[in-house]
Amino acid sequence: MTGVEVSLRGLHRRYGSVVALDGLDLTLAPGELVALLGPSGCGKTTTLRLLAGLEDADGGQVTVAGADITHVPSNKRGMGMVFQAYSLFPHMTVRDNVAFGLKLRRAARAERDRRAMEMLELVGLTEQAGRYAHQLSGGQQQRVALARALAISPKVLLLDEPLSALDAKVRAQLRDEIRRIQLEVGTTTLFVTHDQEEALAIADRVGVMRDGRIEQLGTPTDIYSRPATSFVAEFVGLTNRLHGTVAAGSVNVRGCVLPLADPATPDGQATVLVRPEAVTVVPSGPLTGTVIAVTFLGASSRITVDLGDTTVLAQLPTSEATALPAGSAVALTIRPDPVLVA
Amino acid sequence: MAVTTPSEVGAQPVRAGRRPLLSSSRLAWTGTLPFLGYVGVFLLLPTGIVLWDAVHGSSGGFDFGAVSTLWSSSTRSYFVNSAELSAITSVLGAVLGAVLSYAVATGNPEGLIRRLYLAGSGVLAQFGGVTLAFAFLITIGPTSGLLLHAGWFYDFPQGIGLIYVYFQIPLMVLVFLPAMDGLKAQWREATETLGGSAWQFWRYVGGPLLAPAFLGAVLLLFANALSAFATIAAWENQISYVVPQQIGTALSSEVGLSSVNQADVLALGMIAVVAVVMTGYTLLQRRTTRWLR
């Protein structure tokens, strides 16, 4: 099934005095995977549940392929959903779980089994077809849940933190597998997560949410490299908060003059947000300090440098970082990329 | 931020010292001794004595004559009556209790209503015997104002069945509520998003998942009614309808015709029935635990 366009316009939702969604707007292009990222309580799961029809919006409109489904009950929406906790039916085999949606649609037994095996092949679990949920690992259970959601050929696939209960290695594997399968079936997908690495790795576009609204919607590169707000800059990736002085469209941070992402920033004292990758080690430079910690990240490493009155993080190739053990004196500079102020 | 060095992530030093006096498994077994002693003295020993006495005559030798009376028409009628009363009150109590459990489970899990229901059920499930029978007598019985001249109140099994249901329902709430609570919201939502209606959820998911717990609870209620004595003895002290009544009669005849041997045989039959019922309950409970934990 090819993807369809999904549009959420002006969605409002309150729980008592708490505003969960405050006029949220979001459009997913056909076949696109959009990840909603944000802290707890920002409204990302509420957005997904409103799209699924599991909750009603107080205001706003939901359209799928141009049809208004705002008031359509969830069992008539044709959405496939994978939940955070394992939601497989424990009294059914893997095959019966996957075929369940088709059984509800009164498909013939042979057709149900054929489709279930097709989906299990897609997620690589044909050999587990006769097993029960308690006989599977967490990762396998979530793959079955994905197969079950896809078996009904949904118009939209909804993933509600499907990897959060898995250990790191399985999480990374399944994340890549979800993306492979999503590209293969071409279903428009909304993926909710609080894990920034997950969102940036899997999505065509990422929506960073805050207080019931989308703060920034863009490609992973945009979100990381060109954050629209200080909240996005601080929520996605690591950020150094350094004191600086704004004057005439640039900011001076400890002798490094950096262009401003927002030229309208008023002159004066400011807290400047600088990515660790923008901090580089130089033979001699404006920032000098002592390395107090080295964190190995694989091909790159992160060093923490004590500048006397503050600390700064710098990310550099591991080959360079190995020459800077804790206690080393080091000189740093900041690459003149456009920066945001908090 | 601290620097991690190889020396810090090395193996923890092993403390040399005396071995503990008892290993953890031995300690655990020691802890269960009081319980095992209790079970031995108040369950296994009486069962053994009943078994022994049932197959021994007054002379002390083996005598299966008394056991053969289990198949006599009068003894059979006590067991049939017991089974009838237990079956009616367990099914009725289970159905009504399940509905009540559903109402409680779908309410606020921290709410006052739930706490009230649970506390009330805890008390009422234990409310039996003379006090319960008396409470019904003065409210529903022929001397009462509620159902004056309710002649059926003294008919078996209607009258005593009504009284039994009074403690069967709260017991059902107590034993069935955990299963109800174990029914995950995600299962309902998954059914919904897959296109299922509420009816289809209960038919294909909720019903089959709760069935073992429900049947297990029915068996537990059956055993509960089967073994009840004081309530029915207070309700009717002239005629023996059920096995526990007849055991009492056999033990305490006022005209010198007591028969411990007959009481032993009846008790043996009860033990056999309860053993079968509780085995079924245990098997069903095992499945419930796996599905609804």
XYZ file of C-alpha atoms in Angstrom:
635
model
C 0.000 0.000 0.000
C 1.325 3.414 -0.896
C 1.348 6.120 1.722
C -1.281 8.789 2.181
C -1.056 12.352 3.396
C -1.955 12.920 7.048
C -2.826 16.329 8.354
C -3.408 17.513 11.906
C -4.711 21.060 12.148
C -5.140 23.174 15.239
C -5.440 20.215 17.606
C -6.368 21.083 21.165
C -6.578 18.704 24.120
C -6.864 19.425 27.834
C -6.827 17.131 30.837
C -8.516 19.176 33.520
C -6.351 22.253 33.909
C -3.407 20.720 32.037
C -3.064 21.672 28.384
C -1.702 18.653 26.525
C -2.036 20.030 22.999
C -2.195 23.707 22.252
C -3.184 24.167 18.620
C -0.817 21.588 17.138
C -0.305 21.618 13.363
C 1.477 18.797 11.556
C 1.369 17.381 8.057
C 2.952 14.090 7.048
C 3.686 13.602 3.361
C 2.678 10.293 1.750
C 5.105 7.541 2.783
C 6.996 9.819 5.127
C 8.241 8.840 8.579
C 7.951 11.682 11.054
C 9.296 11.310 14.571
C 7.817 13.374 17.390
C 10.463 14.058 19.980
C 10.146 15.835 23.269
C 10.296 15.614 27.043
C 7.656 13.828 29.116
C 4.324 15.630 29.096
C 5.020 17.630 25.930
C 1.999 16.094 24.160
C 3.643 13.699 21.710
C 1.766 10.589 22.850
C -1.483 12.570 23.011
C -0.933 13.571 19.377
C -0.507 9.952 18.383
C -3.553 8.815 20.364
C -5.713 11.531 18.790
C -4.583 10.400 15.350
C -5.385 6.783 16.301
C -8.803 7.818 17.572
C -8.110 6.447 21.052
C -8.870 9.894 22.439
C -11.037 12.751 21.263
C -9.696 16.199 20.496
C -11.263 19.203 22.177
C -10.737 21.106 18.963
C -9.037 20.880 15.586
C -9.188 18.548 12.628
C -7.575 15.277 11.556
C -7.552 14.364 7.881
C -6.134 11.265 6.194
C -5.872 11.206 2.407
C -8.051 14.311 2.377
C -10.890 12.696 4.359
C -11.900 14.246 7.669
C -11.665 11.487 10.298
C -11.791 13.709 13.375
C -14.947 12.028 14.654
C -14.434 8.565 13.153
C -14.103 5.863 15.859
C -10.708 4.226 16.186
C -11.868 0.838 14.878
C -12.938 2.442 11.599
C -9.767 4.445 10.965
C -7.599 1.664 9.519
C -4.485 2.564 11.480
C -1.825 0.132 12.574
C -0.385 0.798 16.000
C 2.580 -0.560 17.930
C 2.507 0.174 21.647
C 5.288 0.920 24.107
C 4.576 -2.061 26.343
C 4.206 -5.472 24.855
C 0.607 -5.662 23.758
C 0.516 -9.081 22.133
C -2.441 -11.217 23.132
C -0.886 -13.832 25.425
C -3.433 -16.570 24.679
C -2.799 -16.476 20.925
C 0.147 -17.819 18.958
C 2.353 -15.429 17.039
C 0.547 -16.365 13.820
C -2.881 -15.766 15.365
C -1.749 -12.434 16.798
C -0.627 -11.253 13.372
C -3.768 -12.571 11.708
C -6.109 -11.110 14.332
C -6.872 -7.874 12.468
C -7.854 -9.880 9.401
C -10.020 -12.170 11.516
C -11.885 -9.092 12.737
C -12.371 -8.201 9.065
C -13.807 -11.680 8.466
C -11.064 -12.740 6.048
C -10.988 -16.459 5.226
C -8.712 -18.613 7.367
C -6.396 -19.466 4.464
C -6.051 -15.806 3.503
C -5.359 -14.830 7.116
C -2.649 -17.436 7.481
C -1.062 -16.521 4.174
C -0.940 -12.835 5.072
C 0.302 -13.567 8.606
C 3.188 -15.662 7.271
C 3.981 -12.960 4.727
C 4.215 -10.371 7.501
C 6.242 -12.686 9.717
C 8.658 -13.174 6.858
C 8.935 -9.406 6.569
C 10.005 -9.160 10.206
C 12.071 -12.378 10.073
C 10.028 -14.464 12.479
C 8.420 -17.208 10.388
C 9.992 -19.888 12.570
C 8.301 -18.472 15.662
C 4.792 -18.601 14.148
C 3.564 -21.300 16.528
C 4.982 -19.784 19.688
C 3.290 -17.682 22.340
C 4.300 -14.192 23.475
C 5.914 -15.423 26.708
C 8.227 -17.637 24.648
C 9.677 -14.645 22.753
C 12.270 -12.037 23.669
C 11.246 -8.394 24.034
C 12.637 -7.519 20.609
C 10.831 -10.427 18.974
C 7.566 -9.423 20.628
C 7.829 -5.920 19.248
C 8.573 -7.290 15.785
C 5.429 -9.411 16.014
C 3.503 -6.319 17.140
C 4.834 -4.524 14.052
C 3.813 -7.433 11.816
C 0.347 -7.411 13.418
C -0.029 -3.684 12.788
C 1.079 -4.021 9.146
C -1.017 -7.113 8.396
C -4.165 -5.031 7.958
C -2.404 -2.834 5.350
C -2.975 0.289 7.445
C -3.327 3.733 5.934
C -1.043 5.061 8.650
C 1.398 3.319 10.985
C 1.637 4.662 14.524
C 4.590 3.743 16.732
C 4.302 4.738 20.384
C 7.819 4.479 21.835
C 8.071 0.896 20.547
C 11.740 0.531 21.489
C 11.793 2.046 24.946
C 11.491 -1.264 26.817
C 14.383 -2.914 24.952
C 18.067 -3.011 25.753
C 20.432 -0.781 23.785
C 21.718 -3.316 21.273
C 18.301 -4.743 20.398
C 16.922 -1.207 20.256
C 19.423 -0.143 17.616
C 18.841 -3.307 15.553
C 15.064 -3.041 15.674
C 15.183 0.673 14.940
C 16.998 -0.013 11.682
C 14.636 -2.848 10.905
C 11.565 -0.663 11.441
C 13.006 1.873 9.030
C 13.804 -0.819 6.429
C 10.287 -2.235 6.656
C 8.673 1.203 6.592
C 10.542 2.098 3.424
C 9.610 -1.276 1.926
C 5.870 -0.991 2.591
C 5.781 2.788 2.086
C 3.222 3.445 4.828
C 3.041 6.964 6.222
C 4.363 6.638 9.769
C 4.266 8.677 12.946
C 6.905 7.623 15.459
C 6.827 8.932 19.012
C 9.951 8.827 21.132
C 11.809 10.670 23.852
C 15.133 9.313 22.585
C 16.800 11.927 20.381
C 19.298 9.497 18.873
C 16.428 7.236 17.839
C 14.451 10.105 16.312
C 17.401 11.508 14.387
C 18.417 8.064 13.101
C 15.054 6.846 11.872
C 13.005 9.808 10.667
C 12.646 11.695 7.421
C 11.637 14.652 9.557
C 11.682 15.248 13.289
C 9.191 17.359 15.185
C 10.537 18.624 18.500
C 7.605 19.249 20.828
C 7.245 21.465 23.848
C 4.151 22.379 25.863
C 1.685 20.921 23.386
C 3.168 22.527 20.288
C 5.795 21.655 17.724
C 8.782 23.884 18.395
C 10.603 22.904 15.213
C 9.865 20.472 12.384
C 12.698 19.630 10.049
C 15.124 17.050 8.770
C 17.431 15.502 11.358
C 20.293 17.579 9.961
C 18.280 20.790 10.306
C 17.204 19.967 13.820
C 20.722 19.212 14.953
C 22.752 21.714 12.988
C 20.307 24.574 12.659
C 18.081 24.495 15.724
C 15.388 27.140 15.527
C 15.223 27.812 19.245
C 17.408 27.459 22.277
C 15.039 24.753 23.572
C 15.659 22.631 20.475
C 19.382 23.286 20.652
C 19.531 22.162 24.260
C 17.101 19.258 23.948
C 18.721 17.707 20.876
C 22.349 16.803 21.354
C 24.814 18.182 23.867
C 25.306 21.907 24.143
C 27.837 24.098 25.937
C 26.321 27.141 27.637
C 29.012 29.825 27.535
C 28.902 33.426 28.592
C 29.368 35.979 25.785
C 28.800 39.565 24.701
C 26.554 40.365 21.725
C 27.460 43.344 19.614
C 26.639 44.292 16.019
C 25.280 40.930 14.880
C 28.003 38.739 16.371
C 28.918 37.452 19.777
C 32.272 37.374 21.502
C 32.845 34.270 23.601
C 36.162 34.391 25.472
C 37.884 35.991 22.505
C 36.181 33.925 19.810
C 33.933 36.036 17.602
C 30.976 33.994 16.354
C 28.162 34.924 13.948
C 24.636 34.864 15.368
C 21.959 32.558 13.959
C 19.435 35.280 14.717
C 20.857 38.663 13.623
C 18.081 40.425 15.550
C 19.562 39.341 18.875
C 19.853 42.459 21.045
C 23.280 43.671 22.090
C 24.499 42.916 25.592
C 25.430 39.970 27.804
C 24.092 36.554 26.706
C 24.384 32.814 27.242
C 25.650 31.312 23.995
C 24.842 27.735 22.926
C 27.796 25.969 21.334
C 27.893 22.341 20.126
C 30.854 20.237 21.368
C 31.779 19.529 17.712
C 32.325 23.264 17.202
C 34.980 23.300 19.928
C 38.352 22.262 18.537
C 41.785 21.702 19.998
C 44.504 24.020 18.732
C 48.216 24.440 19.573
C 47.423 27.801 21.097
C 44.110 29.554 21.292
C 41.819 31.865 23.194
C 40.485 29.183 25.562
C 42.954 27.364 27.783
C 42.260 24.794 30.454
C 42.855 21.315 31.823
C 41.299 18.094 30.590
C 39.347 16.554 33.472
C 37.609 13.664 31.707
C 37.724 11.754 28.457
C 34.656 9.821 27.257
C 35.251 7.241 24.545
C 32.389 7.209 22.005
C 33.925 4.983 19.330
C 35.360 6.846 16.357
C 35.104 10.078 18.302
C 35.683 10.972 21.932
C 34.413 13.748 24.128
C 36.737 15.618 26.440
C 35.666 17.770 29.355
C 37.909 20.759 29.873
C 38.029 22.872 33.017
C 38.456 26.522 32.004
C 38.754 27.724 35.593
C 35.344 29.344 36.023
C 33.392 26.854 33.874
C 33.758 23.588 31.985
C 33.392 23.024 28.265
C 32.814 19.884 26.205
C 34.723 19.278 22.985
C 34.162 16.385 20.607
C 37.146 15.276 18.556
C 38.472 12.189 16.738
C 39.502 9.486 19.174
C 43.010 9.493 17.655
C 43.401 13.115 18.835
C 41.698 12.533 22.182
C 44.045 9.699 23.153
C 46.881 12.237 23.201
C 44.993 14.238 25.825
C 44.644 12.189 28.993
C 43.027 13.686 32.074
C 45.303 16.329 33.569
C 46.655 17.544 30.214
C 46.809 21.263 29.541
C 44.921 22.121 26.376
C 44.105 25.123 24.172
C 40.737 25.388 22.419
C 38.935 27.548 19.928
C 35.356 27.699 18.692
C 34.551 27.189 15.009
C 32.708 30.257 13.708
C 29.360 28.549 12.980
C 26.193 30.590 13.551
C 25.132 30.224 17.180
C 21.963 30.731 19.203
C 21.718 32.541 22.484
C 19.515 31.203 25.298
C 32.528 14.484 35.762
C 34.921 11.788 36.978
C 37.579 10.061 34.960
C 37.237 6.301 34.841
C 40.532 4.491 35.207
C 41.191 0.782 34.857
C 41.916 0.450 38.559
C 38.465 1.766 39.413
C 36.599 -0.629 37.174
C 38.515 -3.657 38.354
C 37.037 -6.491 40.324
C 35.614 -5.683 43.728
C 37.741 -6.961 46.598
C 36.488 -10.216 47.997
C 35.985 -10.150 51.739
C 37.556 -13.070 53.424
C 35.545 -14.267 56.345
C 33.762 -17.114 58.000
C 31.171 -18.978 56.022
C 27.628 -18.199 57.127
C 26.189 -20.646 59.619
C 23.279 -21.440 57.301
C 23.207 -21.197 53.519
C 20.465 -18.999 52.065
C 18.425 -21.998 50.905
C 18.668 -23.640 54.335
C 17.687 -20.359 55.937
C 14.652 -20.159 53.676
C 13.603 -23.676 54.626
C 14.089 -22.863 58.305
C 11.768 -19.895 57.886
C 9.011 -22.105 56.525
C 9.152 -24.532 59.450
C 6.378 -22.864 61.499
C 4.103 -22.903 58.463
C 4.947 -26.509 57.616
C 4.319 -27.442 61.232
C 0.945 -25.748 61.134
C -0.027 -27.483 57.902
C 1.175 -30.793 59.275
C -0.779 -30.581 62.521
C -3.988 -29.012 61.263
C -4.286 -30.363 57.717
C -2.174 -33.417 57.030
C -2.570 -35.093 60.423
C -6.387 -34.803 60.539
C -6.561 -35.973 56.919
C -4.413 -38.966 57.807
C -6.543 -39.775 60.848
C -9.724 -39.512 58.768
C -8.237 -41.802 56.115
C -7.053 -44.306 58.730
C -10.311 -44.370 60.669
C -12.402 -44.636 57.512
C -10.769 -47.929 56.558
C -10.581 -49.409 60.049
C -13.441 -50.956 61.977
C -14.077 -50.740 65.718
C -11.924 -53.871 66.208
C -8.899 -52.037 64.804
C -8.458 -54.147 61.683
C -8.958 -53.067 58.072
C -12.631 -52.735 57.293
C -13.861 -51.197 54.059
C -17.482 -51.640 54.998
C -17.890 -48.032 56.061
C -16.286 -46.780 52.830
C -18.810 -48.724 50.820
C -21.583 -46.679 52.464
C -20.374 -43.722 50.384
C -22.413 -45.237 47.552
C -25.565 -45.710 49.607
C -28.585 -43.663 48.525
C -28.752 -41.633 51.759
C -25.055 -40.711 51.692
C -25.282 -39.964 47.992
C -28.168 -37.575 48.650
C -26.006 -35.530 51.067
C -23.310 -35.221 48.401
C -25.842 -34.398 45.678
C -27.402 -31.711 47.894
C -23.964 -30.334 48.769
C -22.983 -30.245 45.100
C -26.294 -28.619 44.148
C -26.040 -25.921 46.801
C -22.360 -25.297 46.064
C -22.871 -25.195 42.299
C -25.820 -22.794 42.439
C -24.231 -20.415 44.922
C -20.791 -20.528 43.301
C -22.103 -19.768 39.811
C -24.481 -17.086 41.088
C -21.805 -15.582 43.340
C -19.228 -15.741 40.559
C -21.409 -14.015 37.974
C -22.560 -11.253 40.291
C -19.094 -10.906 41.834
C -17.487 -10.685 38.384
C -19.819 -7.857 37.400
C -18.955 -6.064 40.621
C -15.229 -6.689 40.027
C -15.525 -5.174 36.561
C -17.193 -2.090 38.011
C -14.441 -1.761 40.617
C -11.601 -2.456 38.151
C -12.796 0.165 35.685
C -13.031 2.813 38.396
C -10.285 4.956 39.835
C -7.555 2.556 41.063
C -6.741 4.899 43.943
C -10.320 5.969 44.579
C -12.375 5.801 47.734
C -15.011 3.569 46.136
C -12.447 0.886 45.333
C -10.994 0.974 48.832
C -14.480 0.782 50.333
C -15.435 -2.158 48.140
C -12.243 -4.042 48.924
C -12.479 -3.426 52.651
C -16.171 -4.338 52.634
C -15.546 -7.486 50.608
C -12.745 -8.508 52.963
C -15.106 -8.317 55.906
C -18.222 -9.746 54.244
C -16.381 -12.700 52.683
C -15.666 -13.845 56.257
C -19.137 -12.994 57.544
C -20.782 -16.385 57.970
C -22.060 -18.779 60.570
C -24.740 -18.112 63.130
C -24.565 -14.325 62.877
C -25.164 -14.345 59.128
C -27.998 -16.852 59.341
C -29.584 -14.825 62.139
C -29.221 -11.600 60.163
C -31.143 -13.167 57.281
C -33.719 -14.710 59.590
C -34.677 -11.404 61.131
C -34.703 -9.490 57.850
C -36.026 -11.951 55.291
C -37.330 -14.815 57.372
C -41.000 -15.285 58.371
C -40.671 -13.018 61.409
C -39.368 -10.085 59.429
C -41.002 -7.088 57.926
C -39.191 -7.294 54.589
C -40.561 -10.560 53.307
C -43.188 -11.512 55.838
C -44.339 -15.104 55.474
C -41.594 -15.904 52.980
C -42.105 -19.626 53.216
C -39.471 -20.352 50.563
C -36.840 -19.079 52.953
C -36.865 -22.480 54.683
C -36.829 -24.466 51.429
C -33.630 -26.142 50.341
C -31.665 -24.883 48.446
C -33.359 -21.502 47.845
C -33.275 -20.164 51.409
C -29.818 -21.252 52.396
C -28.601 -20.517 48.848
C -29.581 -16.870 49.263
C -27.597 -16.696 52.511
C -24.542 -18.346 50.938
C -24.562 -15.919 48.013
C -24.157 -13.144 50.560
C -20.594 -14.263 51.354
C -19.847 -15.779 47.944
C -20.120 -12.457 46.076
C -17.525 -10.580 48.173
C -15.203 -13.593 48.044
C -15.517 -13.514 44.256
C -14.637 -9.817 44.222
C -11.495 -10.537 46.242
C -10.276 -13.455 44.130
C -11.335 -12.139 40.706
C -10.317 -8.493 40.952
C -6.575 -9.165 40.453
C -7.389 -10.940 37.187
C -9.609 -8.061 36.111
C -6.829 -5.619 36.969
C -4.428 -7.736 34.884
C -6.422 -7.083 31.731
C -4.183 -4.504 30.014
C -5.629 -1.393 28.432
C -3.275 -1.947 25.480
C -5.100 -5.172 24.565
C -8.362 -3.288 24.212
C -6.691 -0.473 22.289
C -4.835 -2.919 20.032
C -8.159 -4.627 19.260
C -9.748 -1.250 18.526
C -7.019 -0.070 16.177
C -7.100 -3.415 14.394
C -10.779 -2.803 13.689
C -12.474 -4.641 16.536
C -15.615 -3.567 18.387
C -16.141 -3.808 22.154
C -18.086 -7.008 21.633
C -15.236 -8.509 19.554
C -12.753 -7.538 22.253
C -14.693 -9.478 24.875
C -15.334 -12.387 22.535
C -11.804 -12.880 21.270
C -9.535 -11.276 23.885
C -11.047 -10.291 27.237
C -13.325 -13.312 27.580
C -10.745 -15.994 26.735
C -8.114 -14.294 28.903
C -10.425 -14.083 31.912
C -12.017 -17.519 31.427
C -9.418 -19.520 33.387
C -9.510 -17.002 36.232
C -13.315 -17.068 36.245
C -13.542 -20.864 36.196
C -10.871 -21.076 38.881
C -12.829 -18.645 41.026
C -16.013 -20.696 40.509
C -14.142 -23.766 41.773
C -12.853 -21.859 44.782
C -16.351 -20.648 45.586
C -17.643 -24.181 45.111
C -15.145 -25.492 47.674
C -16.024 -22.606 49.977
C -19.731 -23.457 49.906
C -19.071 -27.176 50.112
C -17.162 -26.881 53.362
C -19.429 -24.308 55.071
C -21.118 -25.723 58.175
C -22.064 -23.156 60.812
C -24.345 -21.103 58.558
C -26.468 -23.989 57.385
C -26.458 -25.508 60.889
C -27.912 -22.272 62.257
C -30.443 -22.076 59.426
C -31.699 -25.652 59.935
C -30.768 -27.805 62.912
C -33.292 -30.604 62.581
C -32.779 -31.924 59.084
C -29.406 -32.684 57.504
C -29.295 -31.592 53.870
C -25.586 -31.452 53.151
C -22.482 -33.426 54.047
C -21.059 -31.099 56.738
C -24.416 -31.162 58.538
C -24.506 -34.949 58.481
C -20.912 -35.149 59.716
C -21.995 -32.976 62.646
C -25.030 -35.147 63.253
C -22.951 -38.328 63.091
C -20.519 -36.937 65.658
C -23.033 -35.531 68.136
C -26.150 -37.605 68.254
C -28.247 -36.664 71.270
C -29.716 -40.177 71.528
C -26.440 -42.057 71.782
C -26.278 -43.061 68.149
C -23.159 -41.126 67.221
C -21.012 -42.752 64.565
C -17.469 -41.497 64.258
C -16.889 -44.064 61.575
C -19.649 -42.628 59.381
C -18.333 -39.115 59.988
C -14.895 -40.317 58.876
C -16.274 -41.784 55.679
C -18.233 -38.631 54.856
C -15.181 -36.530 55.593
C -13.138 -38.806 53.331
C -15.618 -38.181 50.525
C -15.404 -34.432 51.164
C -11.614 -34.538 51.069
C -11.720 -36.343 47.717
C -14.144 -33.825 46.217
C -12.223 -30.817 47.545
C -8.928 -32.302 46.324
C -10.307 -32.613 42.783
C -11.804 -29.120 42.889
C -8.652 -27.494 44.246
C -6.435 -29.314 41.725
C -8.577 -27.814 38.982
C -8.336 -24.419 40.657
C -4.536 -24.638 40.859
C -4.171 -25.597 37.193
C -6.433 -22.759 36.082
C -4.688 -20.328 38.408
C -1.335 -21.226 36.849
C -2.619 -20.246 33.420
C -4.176 -17.059 34.776
C -0.889 -16.040 36.359
C 0.955 -16.499 33.084
C -1.532 -14.474 31.067
C -2.630 -11.750 33.449
C 0.413 -10.999 35.598
